[in-house]
Short mmCIF file of C-alpha atoms in Angstrom, two decimals:
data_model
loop_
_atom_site.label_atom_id
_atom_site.label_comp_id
_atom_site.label_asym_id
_atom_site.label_seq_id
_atom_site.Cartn_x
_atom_site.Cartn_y
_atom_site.Cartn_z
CA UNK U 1 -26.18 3.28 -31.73
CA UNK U 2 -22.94 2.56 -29.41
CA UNK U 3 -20.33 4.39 -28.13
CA UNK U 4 -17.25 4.04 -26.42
CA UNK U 5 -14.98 6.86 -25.07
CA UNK U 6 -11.47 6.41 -23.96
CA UNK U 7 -11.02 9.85 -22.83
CA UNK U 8 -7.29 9.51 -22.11
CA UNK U 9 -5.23 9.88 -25.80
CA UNK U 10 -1.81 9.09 -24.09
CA UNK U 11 -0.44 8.14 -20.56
CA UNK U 12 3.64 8.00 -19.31
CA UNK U 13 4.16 6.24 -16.28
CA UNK U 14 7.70 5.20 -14.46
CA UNK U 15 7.95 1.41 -14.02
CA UNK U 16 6.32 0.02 -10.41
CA UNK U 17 3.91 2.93 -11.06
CA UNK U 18 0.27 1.53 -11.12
CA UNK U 19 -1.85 2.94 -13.73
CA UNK U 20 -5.28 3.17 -14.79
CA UNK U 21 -7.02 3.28 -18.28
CA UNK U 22 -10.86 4.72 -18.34
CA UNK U 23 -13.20 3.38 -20.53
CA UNK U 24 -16.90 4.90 -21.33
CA UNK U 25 -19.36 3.11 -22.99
CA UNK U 26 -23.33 3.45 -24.27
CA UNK U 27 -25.77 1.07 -25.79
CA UNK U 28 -29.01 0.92 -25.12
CA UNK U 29 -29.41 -2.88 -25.27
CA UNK U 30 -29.32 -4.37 -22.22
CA UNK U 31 -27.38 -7.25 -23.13
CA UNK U 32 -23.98 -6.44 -24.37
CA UNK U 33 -20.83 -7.16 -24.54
CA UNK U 34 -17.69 -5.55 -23.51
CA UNK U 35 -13.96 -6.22 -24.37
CA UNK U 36 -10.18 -5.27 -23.63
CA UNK U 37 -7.15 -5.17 -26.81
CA UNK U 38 -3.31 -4.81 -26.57
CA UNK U 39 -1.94 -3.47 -29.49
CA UNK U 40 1.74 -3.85 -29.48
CA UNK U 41 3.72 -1.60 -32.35
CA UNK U 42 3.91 -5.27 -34.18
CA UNK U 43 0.10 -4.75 -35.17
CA UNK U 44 -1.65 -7.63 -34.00
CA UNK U 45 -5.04 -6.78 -31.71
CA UNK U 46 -4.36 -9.19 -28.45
CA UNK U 47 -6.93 -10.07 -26.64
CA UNK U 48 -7.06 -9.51 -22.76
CA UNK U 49 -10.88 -9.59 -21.33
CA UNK U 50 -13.95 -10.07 -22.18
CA UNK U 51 -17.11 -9.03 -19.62
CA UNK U 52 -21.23 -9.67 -20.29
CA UNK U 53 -23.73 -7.19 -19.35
CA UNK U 54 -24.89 -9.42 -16.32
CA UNK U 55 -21.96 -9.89 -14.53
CA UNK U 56 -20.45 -6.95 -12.71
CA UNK U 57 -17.91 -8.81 -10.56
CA UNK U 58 -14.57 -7.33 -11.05
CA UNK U 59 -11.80 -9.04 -11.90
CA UNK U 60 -7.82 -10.06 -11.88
CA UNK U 61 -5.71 -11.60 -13.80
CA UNK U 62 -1.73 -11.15 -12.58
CA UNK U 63 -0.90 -7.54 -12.53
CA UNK U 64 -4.11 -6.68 -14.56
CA UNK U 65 -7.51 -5.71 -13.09
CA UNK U 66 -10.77 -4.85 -14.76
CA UNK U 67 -13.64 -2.71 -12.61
CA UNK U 68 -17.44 -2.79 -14.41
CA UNK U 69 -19.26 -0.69 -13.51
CA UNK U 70 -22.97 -0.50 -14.87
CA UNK U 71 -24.24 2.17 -12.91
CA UNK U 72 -21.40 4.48 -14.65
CA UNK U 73 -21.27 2.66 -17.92
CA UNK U 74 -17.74 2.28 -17.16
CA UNK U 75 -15.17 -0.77 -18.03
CA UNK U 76 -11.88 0.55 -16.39
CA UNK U 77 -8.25 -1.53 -17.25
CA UNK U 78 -5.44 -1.36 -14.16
CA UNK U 79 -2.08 -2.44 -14.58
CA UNK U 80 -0.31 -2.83 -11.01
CA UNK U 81 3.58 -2.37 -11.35
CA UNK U 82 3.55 -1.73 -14.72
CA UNK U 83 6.30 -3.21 -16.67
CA UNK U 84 8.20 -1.54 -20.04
CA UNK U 85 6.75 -4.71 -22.09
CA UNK U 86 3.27 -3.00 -20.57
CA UNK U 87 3.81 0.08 -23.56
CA UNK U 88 0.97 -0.67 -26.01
CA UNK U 89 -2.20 1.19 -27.46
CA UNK U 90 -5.42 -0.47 -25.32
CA UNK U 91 -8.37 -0.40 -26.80
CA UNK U 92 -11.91 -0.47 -25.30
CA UNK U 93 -15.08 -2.38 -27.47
CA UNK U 94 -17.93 -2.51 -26.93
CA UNK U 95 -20.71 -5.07 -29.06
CA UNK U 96 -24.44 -5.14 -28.02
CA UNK U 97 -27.29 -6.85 -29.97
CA UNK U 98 -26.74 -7.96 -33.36
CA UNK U 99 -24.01 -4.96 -34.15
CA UNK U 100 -20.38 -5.60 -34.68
CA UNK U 101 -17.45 -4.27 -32.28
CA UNK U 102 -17.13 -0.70 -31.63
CA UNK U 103 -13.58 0.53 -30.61
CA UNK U 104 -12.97 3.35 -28.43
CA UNK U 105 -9.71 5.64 -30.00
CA UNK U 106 -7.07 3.71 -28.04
CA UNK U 107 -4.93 5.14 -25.05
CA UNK U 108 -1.19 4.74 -25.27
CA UNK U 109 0.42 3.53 -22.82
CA UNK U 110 4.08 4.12 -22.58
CA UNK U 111 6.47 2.80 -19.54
CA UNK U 112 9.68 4.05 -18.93
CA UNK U 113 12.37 2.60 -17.14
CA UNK A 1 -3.29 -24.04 -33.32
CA UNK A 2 -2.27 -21.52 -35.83
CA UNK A 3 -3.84 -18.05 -35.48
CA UNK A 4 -5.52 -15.82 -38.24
CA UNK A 5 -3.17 -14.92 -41.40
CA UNK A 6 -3.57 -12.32 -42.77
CA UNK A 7 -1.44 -11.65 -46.38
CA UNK A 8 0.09 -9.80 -47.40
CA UNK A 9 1.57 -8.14 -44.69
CA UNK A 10 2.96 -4.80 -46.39
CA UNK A 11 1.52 -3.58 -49.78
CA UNK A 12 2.12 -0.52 -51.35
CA UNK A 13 -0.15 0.64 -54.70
CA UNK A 14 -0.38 3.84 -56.96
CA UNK A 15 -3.46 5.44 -56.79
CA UNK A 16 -6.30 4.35 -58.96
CA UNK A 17 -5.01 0.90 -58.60
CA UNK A 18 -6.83 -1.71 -56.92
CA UNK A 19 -5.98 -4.45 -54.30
CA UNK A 20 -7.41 -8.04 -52.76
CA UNK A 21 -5.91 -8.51 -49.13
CA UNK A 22 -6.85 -12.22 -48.30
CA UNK A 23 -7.24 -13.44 -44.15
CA UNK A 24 -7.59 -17.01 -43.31
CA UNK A 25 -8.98 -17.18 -39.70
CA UNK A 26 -8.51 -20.09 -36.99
CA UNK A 27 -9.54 -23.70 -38.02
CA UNK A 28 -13.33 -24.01 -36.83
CA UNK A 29 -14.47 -20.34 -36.77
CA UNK A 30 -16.82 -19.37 -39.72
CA UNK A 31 -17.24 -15.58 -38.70
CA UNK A 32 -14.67 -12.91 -40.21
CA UNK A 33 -14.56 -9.48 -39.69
CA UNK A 34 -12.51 -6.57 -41.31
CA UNK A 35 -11.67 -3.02 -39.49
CA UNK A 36 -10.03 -0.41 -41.28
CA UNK A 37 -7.05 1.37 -38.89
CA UNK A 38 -5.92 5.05 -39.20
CA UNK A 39 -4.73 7.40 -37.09
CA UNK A 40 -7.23 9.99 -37.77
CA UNK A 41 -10.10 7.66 -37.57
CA UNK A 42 -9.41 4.93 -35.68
CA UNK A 43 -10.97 1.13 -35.89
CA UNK A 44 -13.39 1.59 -38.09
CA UNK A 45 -16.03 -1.26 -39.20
CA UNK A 46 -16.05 -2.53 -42.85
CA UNK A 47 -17.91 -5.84 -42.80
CA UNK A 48 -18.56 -9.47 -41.28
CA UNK A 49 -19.30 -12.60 -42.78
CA UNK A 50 -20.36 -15.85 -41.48
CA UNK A 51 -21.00 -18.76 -43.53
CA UNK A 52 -20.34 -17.29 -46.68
CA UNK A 53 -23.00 -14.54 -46.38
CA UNK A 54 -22.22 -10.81 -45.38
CA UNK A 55 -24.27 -10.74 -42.64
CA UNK A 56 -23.15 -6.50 -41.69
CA UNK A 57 -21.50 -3.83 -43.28
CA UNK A 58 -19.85 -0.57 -42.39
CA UNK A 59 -20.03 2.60 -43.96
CA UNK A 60 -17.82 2.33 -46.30
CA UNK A 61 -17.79 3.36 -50.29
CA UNK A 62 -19.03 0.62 -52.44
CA UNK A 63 -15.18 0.66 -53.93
CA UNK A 64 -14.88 -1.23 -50.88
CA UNK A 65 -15.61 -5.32 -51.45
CA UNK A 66 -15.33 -8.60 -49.22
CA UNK A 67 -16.30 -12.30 -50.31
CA UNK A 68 -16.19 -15.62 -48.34
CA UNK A 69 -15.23 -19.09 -49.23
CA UNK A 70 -16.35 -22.33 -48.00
CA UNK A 71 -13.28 -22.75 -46.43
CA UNK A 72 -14.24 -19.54 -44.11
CA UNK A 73 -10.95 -17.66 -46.04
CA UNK A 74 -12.12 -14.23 -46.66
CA UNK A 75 -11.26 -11.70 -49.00
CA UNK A 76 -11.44 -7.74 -49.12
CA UNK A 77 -10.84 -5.51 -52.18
CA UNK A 78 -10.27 -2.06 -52.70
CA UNK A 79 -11.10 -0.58 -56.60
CA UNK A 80 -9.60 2.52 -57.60
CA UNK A 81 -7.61 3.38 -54.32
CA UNK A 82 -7.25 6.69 -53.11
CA UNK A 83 -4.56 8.00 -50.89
CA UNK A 84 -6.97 7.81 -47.82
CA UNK A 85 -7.41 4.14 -48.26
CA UNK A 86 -3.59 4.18 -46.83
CA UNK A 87 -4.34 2.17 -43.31
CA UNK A 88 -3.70 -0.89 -41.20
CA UNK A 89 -6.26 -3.61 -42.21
CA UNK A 90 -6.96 -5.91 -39.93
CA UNK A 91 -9.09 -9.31 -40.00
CA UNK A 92 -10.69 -10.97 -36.87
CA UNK A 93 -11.69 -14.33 -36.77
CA UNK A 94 -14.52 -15.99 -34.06
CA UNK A 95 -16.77 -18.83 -33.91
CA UNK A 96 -19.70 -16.14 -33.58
CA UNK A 97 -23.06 -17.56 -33.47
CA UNK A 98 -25.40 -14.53 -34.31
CA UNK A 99 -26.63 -12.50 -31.13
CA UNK A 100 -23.84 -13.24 -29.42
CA UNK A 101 -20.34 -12.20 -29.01
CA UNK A 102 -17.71 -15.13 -28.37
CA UNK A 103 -13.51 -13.74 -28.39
CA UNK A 104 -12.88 -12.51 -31.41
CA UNK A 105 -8.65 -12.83 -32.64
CA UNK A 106 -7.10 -10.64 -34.73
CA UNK A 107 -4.47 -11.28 -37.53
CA UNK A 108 -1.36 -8.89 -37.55
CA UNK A 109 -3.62 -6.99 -40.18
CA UNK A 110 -2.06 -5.89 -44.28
CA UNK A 111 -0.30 -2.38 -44.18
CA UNK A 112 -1.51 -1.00 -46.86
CA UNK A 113 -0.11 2.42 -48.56
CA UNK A 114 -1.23 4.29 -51.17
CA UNK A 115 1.33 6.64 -52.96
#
């Protein structure tokens, strides 16, 4: 079975403030598949990042940065200088083997001006 | 290139009734998924199809239904709807080959309520 925690239900941050969302995971397959959603109050699941099992470097993209790490079964989202447009429910998923997505519960994020 | 549709985009139903929410996904990709959305329970899993065939299922009441076409348009259908089936449905399309997990794109999902 898989699992993925997003221990943090809901997070307000000030504008410029940077601001990190936590995401736990489990599988035991080794190869898997982890992923990043924005979902704006329109609906509509975006699609930010997607990370393999093998491949651990972090990354950036703009004001968003993603940190893997394996040894914590961790896949944490930062958004530096967030921005009011930034206010969204994030979810964390997680797809290993021959199983379908697995969402964590979503944090909201919510940026004030 | 247009994205996945998903109609209707706002139903409402009486209980007992039943309802076929259709999702065409991105020219090319001949995976679909469906997730049921609720506060209480979150993105939940109700099935995938590729090709036509369902190839996995969530755990879901067998009121719950989903077909394929050749043209990769899917269908789900709820029979006798209760007021719990009252949710955000959401469709994702993907190229998926099997054992893999390409991006998957969502549709802006049906809201369905049951009164």
């Amino acid at each position: 079975a898989q699992k993925v925690t997003q221990a943090q239900t809901e997070i307000s941050v000030v504008e410029k403030e940077d601001v990190t969302l936590d995401c736990v995971y489990e599988t035991r397959d080794t190869t898997y598949y982890l992923f990043w959603y924005k979902q704006p109050p329109s609906g509509e699941l975006v699609f930010l990042i997607r990370r393999n099992s093998f491949d651990e470097q972090n990354e950036i993209s703009g004001r968003y940065s993603w940190n893997f790490q394996k040894s914590t079964s961790s896949f944490n989202f930062t958004i530096t200088a967030s921005q009011v447009v930034d206010s969204a429910v994030y979810f964390c998923a997680l797809r290993s083997g021959y199983s379908t997505l697995t969402f964590g519960k979503g944090t909201m994020l919510l940026v004030s001006p | 290139k247009a994205g996945v549709t998903q109609t209707p985009r706002y139903l409402i139903k009486t209980r007992g009734q039943q309802v076929t929410l259709s999702c065409s996904p991105i020219s090319g990709h001949r995976s679909v998924s469906w997730y049921q959305q609720t506060p209480g329970q979150g993105l939940q899993f109700l099935f995938e199809y590729f090709s036509e065939t369902q190839r996995n299922k969530g755990n879901f009441p067998g009121r719950f239904s989903g077909r394929q076409f050749s043209n990769s348009r899917s269908e789900m259908n709820v029979s006798t709807l209760e007021l719990g089936d009252s949710a955000l449905y959401l469709c994702a399309s993907s190229l998926a080959v099997i054992g893999t997990a390409v991006g998957y794109t969502f549709g802006s999902g049906t809201r369905l309520t049951v009164v």
